[in-house]
JSON list of C-alpha atoms in Angstrom, two decimals:
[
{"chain": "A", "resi": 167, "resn": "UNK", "atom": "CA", "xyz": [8.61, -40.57, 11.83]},
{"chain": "A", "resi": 168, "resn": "UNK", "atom": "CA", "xyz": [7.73, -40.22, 15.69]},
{"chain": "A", "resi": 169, "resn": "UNK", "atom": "CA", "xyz": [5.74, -43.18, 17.55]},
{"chain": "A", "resi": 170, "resn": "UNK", "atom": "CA", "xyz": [2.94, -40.39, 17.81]},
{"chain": "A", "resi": 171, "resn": "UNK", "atom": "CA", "xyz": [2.79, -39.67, 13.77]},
{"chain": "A", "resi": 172, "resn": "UNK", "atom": "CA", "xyz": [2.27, -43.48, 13.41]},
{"chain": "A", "resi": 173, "resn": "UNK", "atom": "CA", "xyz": [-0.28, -43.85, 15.72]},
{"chain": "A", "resi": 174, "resn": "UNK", "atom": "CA", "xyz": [-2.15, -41.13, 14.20]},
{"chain": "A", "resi": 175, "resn": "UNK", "atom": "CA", "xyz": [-1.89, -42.69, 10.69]},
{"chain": "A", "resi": 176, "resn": "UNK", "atom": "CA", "xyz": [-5.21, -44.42, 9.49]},
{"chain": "A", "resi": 177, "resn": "UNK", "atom": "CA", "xyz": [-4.53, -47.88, 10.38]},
{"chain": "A", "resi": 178, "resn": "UNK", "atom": "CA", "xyz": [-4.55, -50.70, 7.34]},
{"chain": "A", "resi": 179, "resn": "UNK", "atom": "CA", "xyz": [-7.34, -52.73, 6.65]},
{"chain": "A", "resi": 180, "resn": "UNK", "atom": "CA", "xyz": [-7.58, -55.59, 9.00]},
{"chain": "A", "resi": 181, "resn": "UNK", "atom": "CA", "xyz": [-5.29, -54.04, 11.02]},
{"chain": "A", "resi": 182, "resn": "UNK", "atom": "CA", "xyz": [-6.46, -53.31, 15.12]},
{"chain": "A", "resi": 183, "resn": "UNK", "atom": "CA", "xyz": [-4.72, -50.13, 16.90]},
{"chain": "A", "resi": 184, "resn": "UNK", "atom": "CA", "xyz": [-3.45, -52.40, 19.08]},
{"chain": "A", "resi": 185, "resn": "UNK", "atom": "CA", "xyz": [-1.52, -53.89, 16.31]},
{"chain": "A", "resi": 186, "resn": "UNK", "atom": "CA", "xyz": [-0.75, -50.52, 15.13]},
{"chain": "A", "resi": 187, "resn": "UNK", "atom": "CA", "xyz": [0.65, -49.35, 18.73]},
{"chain": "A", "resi": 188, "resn": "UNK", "atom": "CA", "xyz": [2.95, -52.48, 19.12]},
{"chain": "A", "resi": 189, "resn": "UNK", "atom": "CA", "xyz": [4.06, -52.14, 14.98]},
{"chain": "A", "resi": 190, "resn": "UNK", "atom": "CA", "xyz": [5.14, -48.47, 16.10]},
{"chain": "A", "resi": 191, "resn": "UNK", "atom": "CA", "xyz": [6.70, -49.90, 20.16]},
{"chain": "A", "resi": 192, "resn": "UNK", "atom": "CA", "xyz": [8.78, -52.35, 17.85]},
{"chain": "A", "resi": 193, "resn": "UNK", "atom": "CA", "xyz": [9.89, -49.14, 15.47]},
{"chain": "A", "resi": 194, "resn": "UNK", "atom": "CA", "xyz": [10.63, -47.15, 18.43]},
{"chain": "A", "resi": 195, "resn": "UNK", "atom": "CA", "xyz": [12.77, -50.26, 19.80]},
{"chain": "A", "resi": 196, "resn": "UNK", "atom": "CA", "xyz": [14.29, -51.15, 16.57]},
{"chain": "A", "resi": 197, "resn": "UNK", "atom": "CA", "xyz": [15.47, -47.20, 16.86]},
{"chain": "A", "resi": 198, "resn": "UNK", "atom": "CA", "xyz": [17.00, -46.87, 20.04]},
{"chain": "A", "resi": 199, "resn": "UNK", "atom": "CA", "xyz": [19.30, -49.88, 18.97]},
{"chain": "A", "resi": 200, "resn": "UNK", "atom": "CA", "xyz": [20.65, -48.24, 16.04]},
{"chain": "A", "resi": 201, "resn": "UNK", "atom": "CA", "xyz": [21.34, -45.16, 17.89]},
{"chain": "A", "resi": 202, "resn": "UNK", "atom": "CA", "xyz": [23.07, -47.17, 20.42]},
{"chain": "A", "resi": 203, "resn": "UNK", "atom": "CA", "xyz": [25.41, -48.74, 18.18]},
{"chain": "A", "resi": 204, "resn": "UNK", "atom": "CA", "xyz": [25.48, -45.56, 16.48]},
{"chain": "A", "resi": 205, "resn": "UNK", "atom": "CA", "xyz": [27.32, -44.37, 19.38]},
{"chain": "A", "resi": 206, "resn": "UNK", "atom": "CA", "xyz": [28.64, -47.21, 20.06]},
{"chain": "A", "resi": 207, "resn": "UNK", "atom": "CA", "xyz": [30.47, -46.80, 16.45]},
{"chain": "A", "resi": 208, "resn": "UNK", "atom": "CA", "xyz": [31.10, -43.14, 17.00]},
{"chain": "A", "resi": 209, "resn": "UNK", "atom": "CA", "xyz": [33.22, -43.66, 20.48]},
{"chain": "A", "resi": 210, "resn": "UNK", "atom": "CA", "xyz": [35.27, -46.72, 18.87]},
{"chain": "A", "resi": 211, "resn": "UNK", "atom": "CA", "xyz": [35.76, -44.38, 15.95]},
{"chain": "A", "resi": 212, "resn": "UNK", "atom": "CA", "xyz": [37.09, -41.20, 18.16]},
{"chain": "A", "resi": 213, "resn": "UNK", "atom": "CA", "xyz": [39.61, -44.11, 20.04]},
{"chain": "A", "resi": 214, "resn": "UNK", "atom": "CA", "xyz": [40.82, -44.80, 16.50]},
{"chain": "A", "resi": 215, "resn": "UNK", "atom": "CA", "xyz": [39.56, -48.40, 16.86]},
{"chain": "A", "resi": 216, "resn": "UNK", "atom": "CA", "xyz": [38.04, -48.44, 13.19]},
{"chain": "A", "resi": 217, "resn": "UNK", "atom": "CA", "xyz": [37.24, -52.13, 13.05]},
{"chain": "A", "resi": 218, "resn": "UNK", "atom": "CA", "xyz": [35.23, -52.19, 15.97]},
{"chain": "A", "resi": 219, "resn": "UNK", "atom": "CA", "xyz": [33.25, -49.32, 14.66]},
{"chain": "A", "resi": 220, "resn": "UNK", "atom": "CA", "xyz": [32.72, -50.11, 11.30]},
{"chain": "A", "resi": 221, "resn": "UNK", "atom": "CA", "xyz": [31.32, -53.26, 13.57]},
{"chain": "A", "resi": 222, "resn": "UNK", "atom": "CA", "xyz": [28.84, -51.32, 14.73]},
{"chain": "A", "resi": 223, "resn": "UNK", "atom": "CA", "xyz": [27.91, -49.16, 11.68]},
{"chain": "A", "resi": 224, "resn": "UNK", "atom": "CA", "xyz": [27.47, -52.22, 10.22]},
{"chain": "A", "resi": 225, "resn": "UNK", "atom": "CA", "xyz": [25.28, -53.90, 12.57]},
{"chain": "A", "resi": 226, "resn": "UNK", "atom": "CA", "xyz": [23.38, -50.80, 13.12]},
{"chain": "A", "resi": 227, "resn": "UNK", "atom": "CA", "xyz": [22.59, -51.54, 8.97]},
{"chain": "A", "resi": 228, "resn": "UNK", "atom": "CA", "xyz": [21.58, -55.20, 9.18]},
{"chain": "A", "resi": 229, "resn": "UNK", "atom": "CA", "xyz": [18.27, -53.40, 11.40]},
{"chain": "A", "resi": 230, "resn": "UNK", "atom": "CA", "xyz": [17.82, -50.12, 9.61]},
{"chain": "A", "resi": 231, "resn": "UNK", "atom": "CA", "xyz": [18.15, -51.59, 6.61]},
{"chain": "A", "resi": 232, "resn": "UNK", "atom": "CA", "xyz": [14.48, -53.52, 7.46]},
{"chain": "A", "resi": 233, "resn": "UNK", "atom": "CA", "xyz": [13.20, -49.85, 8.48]},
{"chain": "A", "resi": 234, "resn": "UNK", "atom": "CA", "xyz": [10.66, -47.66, 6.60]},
{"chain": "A", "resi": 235, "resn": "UNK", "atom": "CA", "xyz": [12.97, -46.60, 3.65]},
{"chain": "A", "resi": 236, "resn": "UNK", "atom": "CA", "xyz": [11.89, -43.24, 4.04]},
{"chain": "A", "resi": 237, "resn": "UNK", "atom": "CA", "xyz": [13.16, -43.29, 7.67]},
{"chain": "A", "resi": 238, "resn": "UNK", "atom": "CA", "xyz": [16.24, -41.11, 8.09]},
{"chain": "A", "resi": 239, "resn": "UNK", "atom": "CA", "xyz": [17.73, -43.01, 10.41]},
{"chain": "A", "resi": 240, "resn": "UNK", "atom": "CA", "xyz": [18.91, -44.97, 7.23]},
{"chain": "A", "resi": 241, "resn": "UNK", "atom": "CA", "xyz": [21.33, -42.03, 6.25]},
{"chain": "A", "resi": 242, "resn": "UNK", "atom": "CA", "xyz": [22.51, -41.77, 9.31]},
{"chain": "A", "resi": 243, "resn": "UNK", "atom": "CA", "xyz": [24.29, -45.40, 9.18]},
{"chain": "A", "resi": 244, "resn": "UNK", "atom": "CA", "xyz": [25.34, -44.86, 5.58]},
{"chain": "A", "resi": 245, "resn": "UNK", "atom": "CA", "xyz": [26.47, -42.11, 6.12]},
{"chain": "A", "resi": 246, "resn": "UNK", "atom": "CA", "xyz": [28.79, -43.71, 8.85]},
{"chain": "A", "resi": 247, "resn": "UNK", "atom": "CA", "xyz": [29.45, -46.35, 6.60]},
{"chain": "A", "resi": 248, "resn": "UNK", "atom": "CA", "xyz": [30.98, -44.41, 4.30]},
{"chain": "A", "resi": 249, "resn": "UNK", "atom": "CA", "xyz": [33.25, -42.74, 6.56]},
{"chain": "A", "resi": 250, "resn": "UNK", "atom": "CA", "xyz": [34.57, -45.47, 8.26]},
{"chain": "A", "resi": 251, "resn": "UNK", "atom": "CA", "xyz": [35.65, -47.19, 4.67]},
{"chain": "A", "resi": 252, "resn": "UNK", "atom": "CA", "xyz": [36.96, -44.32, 3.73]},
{"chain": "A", "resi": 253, "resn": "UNK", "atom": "CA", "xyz": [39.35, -44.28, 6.90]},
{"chain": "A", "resi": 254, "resn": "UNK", "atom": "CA", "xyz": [40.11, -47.82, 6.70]},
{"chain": "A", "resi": 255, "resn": "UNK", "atom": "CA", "xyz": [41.00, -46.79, 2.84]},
{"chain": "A", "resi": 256, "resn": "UNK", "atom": "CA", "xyz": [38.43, -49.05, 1.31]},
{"chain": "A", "resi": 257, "resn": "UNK", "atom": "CA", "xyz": [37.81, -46.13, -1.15]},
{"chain": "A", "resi": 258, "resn": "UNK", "atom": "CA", "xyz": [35.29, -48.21, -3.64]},
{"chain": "A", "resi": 259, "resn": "UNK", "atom": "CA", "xyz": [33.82, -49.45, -0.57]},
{"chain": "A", "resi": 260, "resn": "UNK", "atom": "CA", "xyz": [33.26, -46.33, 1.10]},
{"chain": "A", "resi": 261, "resn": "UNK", "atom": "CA", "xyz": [31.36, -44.58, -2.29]},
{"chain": "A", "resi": 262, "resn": "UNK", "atom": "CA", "xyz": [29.03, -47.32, -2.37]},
{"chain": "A", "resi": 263, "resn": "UNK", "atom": "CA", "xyz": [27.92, -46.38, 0.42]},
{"chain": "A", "resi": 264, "resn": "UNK", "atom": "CA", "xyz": [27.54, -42.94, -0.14]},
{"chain": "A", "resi": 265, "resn": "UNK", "atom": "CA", "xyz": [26.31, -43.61, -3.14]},
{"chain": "A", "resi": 266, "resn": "UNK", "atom": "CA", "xyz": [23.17, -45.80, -0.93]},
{"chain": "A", "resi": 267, "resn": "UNK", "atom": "CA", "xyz": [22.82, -42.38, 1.25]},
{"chain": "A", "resi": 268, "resn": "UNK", "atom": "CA", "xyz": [22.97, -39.65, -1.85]},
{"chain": "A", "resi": 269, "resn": "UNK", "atom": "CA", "xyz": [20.59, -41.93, -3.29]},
{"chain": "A", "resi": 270, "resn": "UNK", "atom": "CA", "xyz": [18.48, -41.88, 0.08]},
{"chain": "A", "resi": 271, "resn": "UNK", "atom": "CA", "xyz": [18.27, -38.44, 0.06]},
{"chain": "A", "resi": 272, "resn": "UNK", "atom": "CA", "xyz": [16.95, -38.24, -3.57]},
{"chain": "A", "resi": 273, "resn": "UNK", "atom": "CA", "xyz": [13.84, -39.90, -2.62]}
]
C-alpha cells in the first residue's frame, strides 16, 4: 500500500492526519530499508557470498516482519529467505520459509 492510499484511509479515532502522515513517512522509510538490503542481499548473492546475503535477507525480516501483514513487501524477504537456505543447503530451513511466504500469499 502506497503513502497516498494511507493517507486517504479514514483516519482512527483519536488519531490527527498529522499522525496519520508521519505513521505512513515512517512506512515509507521502514520500506526503502528493506529494499535496500534487499539489494543489498541480491548483489552479495550474485558474488556467491551467501552468508553476507542471507545477512541481509535476514535483517531486511527483523523490519518487515513489524509491517502491515498484508504488505507484500513481506514475500518479497521470504521469499529470499528461502532461497538463500536453500543454497546454503539448509533444506528444512529454507521450506519454513516458504512455507511463511505460501502462507502469505493465502491471505
Amino acid at each position: 500500500m502506497g503513502r497516498r492510499e494511507r493517507l486517504s484511509q479514514e483516519p482512527d479515532r483519536g488519531q490527527s492526519e498529522n499522525e496519520i502522515a508521519n505513521r505512513a513517512a515512517a512506512d515509507d522509510d521502514q520500506t526503502a530499508r528493506i529494499r535496500d538490503l534487499l539489494s543489498s542481499g541480491n548483489a552479495s548473492y550474485l558474488q556467491t557470498n551467501y552468508e553476507t546475503a542471507r545477512k541481509a535477507y535476514s535483517d531486511g525480516w527483523e523490519i518487515a516482519g513489524k509491517t502491515d501483514p498484508k504488505d507484500p513487501i513481506r514475500y518479497d524477504v521470504l521469499k529470499r529467505l528461502s532461497g538463500i537456505e536453500s543454497a546454503l543447503g539448509n533444506y528444512a530451513v529454507a521450506e519454513n520459509w516458504l512455507q511463511q511466504a505460501i502462507t502469505f500469499r493465502e491471505v
